[in-house]
Amino acid sequence: MKKIAIINGPNLNLLGKREPGVYGNEGFESFLSKLKVDHPDVMLEYFQSNIEGEIVDFIQQAGFSCDGIVLNPAAYTHTSVAIGDAIAAIPAPVIEVHISNVHAREEFRKISHVSAKAKGTICGLGLEGYSLAINYLKMKN
Ligand code: DQA
């Protein structure tokens, strides 16, 4: 069975409570339960951290042990050369996901240190983006 890691960056532990007008009303833990029901044919591993170095450590570990990574680096998308470098360093394909349409928001959100290193990016489709990314990874490798 394929193993896919989902990694969420800072403040995504507050999904459901945080800016619901932008990110919706559902917490990630409840969404994850649904994802597992919708994708019984893969092993889903979940990691969330508010700390950049912990995300780098997890990418390094999952990048050599999983078949793919679904990564929402949250605010680190726009600042973290280290997360971009970690993606470039691993063999597993990474799909970058953003819940909101970052291109329709503030200018600083249009810059990503991740997009050029990722296999592809999904943004603006809400939590559904995670499921679409998993479908791609199931299909492609
Ligand atoms: C986000 C978009 C980022 O700009 C923001 O900092 C986040 C969440 C998204 O999923 O839409 O925390 O990655």
Tab-separated table of C-alpha atoms and ligand atoms in Angstrom:
chain	number	residue	atom	x	y	z
A	1	MET	CA	0.000	0.000	0.000
A	2	LYS	CA	1.286	3.471	-0.874
A	3	LYS	CA	2.211	5.778	1.949
A	4	ILE	CA	1.426	9.485	1.657
A	5	ALA	CA	2.403	12.111	4.208
A	6	ILE	CA	0.300	15.220	4.769
A	7	ILE	CA	2.225	18.101	6.317
A	8	ASN	CA	0.583	21.267	7.571
A	9	GLY	CA	2.528	24.353	8.586
A	10	PRO	CA	1.952	27.094	11.148
A	11	ASN	CA	-1.503	28.045	12.399
A	12	LEU	CA	-3.206	25.250	10.487
A	13	ASN	CA	-3.776	23.575	13.874
A	14	LEU	CA	-6.375	26.335	14.297
A	15	LEU	CA	-8.369	25.460	11.178
A	16	GLY	CA	-12.078	25.774	11.912
A	17	LYS	CA	-11.428	28.529	14.454
A	18	ARG	CA	-9.007	30.653	12.469
A	19	GLU	CA	-10.413	33.233	9.985
A	20	PRO	CA	-13.347	30.974	8.994
A	21	GLY	CA	-14.272	33.388	6.190
A	22	VAL	CA	-10.954	32.506	4.522
A	23	TYR	CA	-10.285	28.930	5.666
A	24	GLY	CA	-13.756	27.542	6.465
A	25	ASN	CA	-15.352	26.079	9.587
A	26	GLU	CA	-13.879	22.591	9.624
A	27	GLY	CA	-10.938	21.553	11.787
A	28	PHE	CA	-8.226	19.459	10.125
A	29	GLU	CA	-8.581	16.470	12.463
A	30	SER	CA	-12.231	15.939	11.459
A	31	PHE	CA	-11.356	16.471	7.787
A	32	LEU	CA	-8.519	13.940	8.113
A	33	SER	CA	-10.973	11.276	9.320
A	34	LYS	CA	-13.013	11.846	6.151
A	35	LEU	CA	-9.884	11.750	3.984
A	36	LYS	CA	-9.023	8.338	5.448
A	37	VAL	CA	-12.525	7.060	4.594
A	38	ASP	CA	-12.299	8.491	1.070
A	39	HIS	CA	-8.810	7.028	0.472
A	40	PRO	CA	-8.824	3.557	2.064
A	41	ASP	CA	-6.255	2.390	-0.487
A	42	VAL	CA	-3.381	4.507	0.924
A	43	MET	CA	-1.702	4.922	4.288
A	44	LEU	CA	-2.021	8.553	5.336
A	45	GLU	CA	0.446	9.945	7.822
A	46	TYR	CA	-0.255	13.406	9.282
A	47	PHE	CA	2.136	15.952	10.736
A	48	GLN	CA	1.514	19.564	11.752
A	49	SER	CA	4.004	21.988	13.227
A	50	ASN	CA	4.284	25.676	13.901
A	51	ILE	CA	8.082	25.384	13.822
A	52	GLU	CA	10.015	25.694	10.553
A	53	GLY	CA	12.880	23.341	11.526
A	54	GLU	CA	10.453	20.607	12.581
A	55	ILE	CA	8.820	20.803	9.160
A	56	VAL	CA	12.253	20.546	7.486
A	57	ASP	CA	13.065	17.500	9.681
A	58	PHE	CA	9.771	15.816	8.796
A	59	ILE	CA	10.181	16.486	5.045
A	60	GLN	CA	13.672	14.934	5.214
A	61	GLN	CA	12.312	11.834	6.958
A	62	ALA	CA	9.075	11.391	4.944
A	63	GLY	CA	10.869	12.267	1.725
A	64	PHE	CA	12.806	8.995	1.833
A	65	SER	CA	10.099	6.775	3.348
A	66	CYS	CA	6.838	7.863	1.670
A	67	ASP	CA	5.566	7.656	-1.898
A	68	GLY	CA	4.507	11.282	-1.890
A	69	ILE	CA	3.939	14.333	0.270
A	70	VAL	CA	1.019	16.758	0.366
A	71	LEU	CA	2.412	19.938	1.879
A	72	ASN	CA	0.686	23.106	3.005
A	73	PRO	CA	3.608	25.150	4.331
A	74	ALA	CA	1.179	27.965	5.297
A	75	ALA	CA	3.018	31.244	5.991
A	76	TYR	CA	6.417	29.540	5.547
A	77	THR	CA	5.526	29.225	1.856
A	78	HIS	CA	6.340	32.880	1.479
A	79	THR	CA	9.510	32.999	3.583
A	80	SER	CA	11.231	29.632	3.860
A	81	VAL	CA	14.219	28.902	1.638
A	82	ALA	CA	14.925	25.961	3.995
A	83	ILE	CA	11.606	24.235	3.196
A	84	GLY	CA	12.181	24.781	-0.541
A	85	ASP	CA	15.681	23.274	-0.192
A	86	ALA	CA	14.314	20.288	1.772
A	87	ILE	CA	11.853	19.525	-1.049
A	88	ALA	CA	14.673	19.690	-3.593
A	89	ALA	CA	16.716	17.263	-1.442
A	90	ILE	CA	14.231	14.358	-1.352
A	91	PRO	CA	13.095	11.824	-3.944
A	92	ALA	CA	9.364	11.822	-3.016
A	93	PRO	CA	7.146	14.099	-5.122
A	94	VAL	CA	5.621	17.003	-3.206
A	95	ILE	CA	2.277	18.596	-4.028
A	96	GLU	CA	1.916	22.088	-2.570
A	97	VAL	CA	-1.615	22.810	-1.357
A	98	HIS	CA	-3.189	26.059	-0.198
A	99	ILE	CA	-6.745	26.199	1.068
A	100	SER	CA	-7.238	29.798	-0.019
A	101	ASN	CA	-6.434	31.314	-3.401
A	102	VAL	CA	-3.136	32.953	-2.446
A	103	HIS	CA	-3.059	34.816	-5.782
A	104	ALA	CA	-6.275	36.660	-4.927
A	105	ARG	CA	-4.939	37.919	-1.581
A	106	GLU	CA	-2.070	40.169	-0.414
A	107	GLU	CA	0.938	40.640	-2.712
A	108	PHE	CA	3.322	38.822	-0.325
A	109	ARG	CA	1.254	35.647	-0.648
A	110	LYS	CA	2.005	35.494	-4.379
A	111	ILE	CA	5.638	34.638	-3.591
A	112	SER	CA	6.357	30.948	-2.922
A	113	HIS	CA	9.713	29.369	-2.095
A	114	VAL	CA	8.014	26.004	-2.534
A	115	SER	CA	6.233	26.099	-5.918
A	116	ALA	CA	9.357	25.804	-8.078
A	117	LYS	CA	10.530	22.742	-6.117
A	118	ALA	CA	7.101	21.070	-5.920
A	119	LYS	CA	5.692	18.748	-8.558
A	120	GLY	CA	2.642	21.000	-8.717
A	121	THR	CA	0.439	23.338	-6.742
A	122	ILE	CA	-3.262	23.356	-5.896
A	123	CYS	CA	-4.684	26.510	-4.377
A	124	GLY	CA	-8.053	28.083	-3.732
A	125	LEU	CA	-10.111	24.869	-3.737
A	126	GLY	CA	-10.533	24.688	0.034
A	127	LEU	CA	-9.813	21.456	1.898
A	128	GLU	CA	-10.743	19.537	-1.264
A	129	GLY	CA	-7.256	20.427	-2.522
A	130	TYR	CA	-5.730	17.838	-0.160
A	131	SER	CA	-7.944	15.092	-1.588
A	132	LEU	CA	-7.122	16.096	-5.170
A	133	ALA	CA	-3.409	16.027	-4.364
A	134	ILE	CA	-3.748	12.518	-2.873
A	135	ASN	CA	-5.603	11.366	-6.006
A	136	TYR	CA	-2.735	12.645	-8.141
A	137	LEU	CA	-0.085	10.910	-6.021
A	138	LYS	CA	-2.070	7.637	-6.077
A	139	MET	CA	-2.308	7.815	-9.855
A	140	LYS	CA	1.184	8.926	-10.736
A	141	ASN	CA	3.750	6.953	-8.802
B	1	DQA	C1	-2.354	29.115	3.340
B	1	DQA	C2	-2.083	30.470	2.689
B	1	DQA	C3	-0.925	31.172	3.366
B	1	DQA	O1	-0.682	32.425	2.756
B	1	DQA	C4	-1.258	31.407	4.840
B	1	DQA	O2	-0.152	32.013	5.481
B	1	DQA	C5	-1.711	30.195	5.536
B	1	DQA	C6	-2.558	29.229	4.841
B	1	DQA	C7	-3.611	28.427	2.751
B	1	DQA	O3	-3.765	27.236	2.973
B	1	DQA	O4	-4.424	29.084	2.110
B	1	DQA	O5	-1.464	30.024	6.727
B	1	DQA	O6	-1.239	28.250	3.079
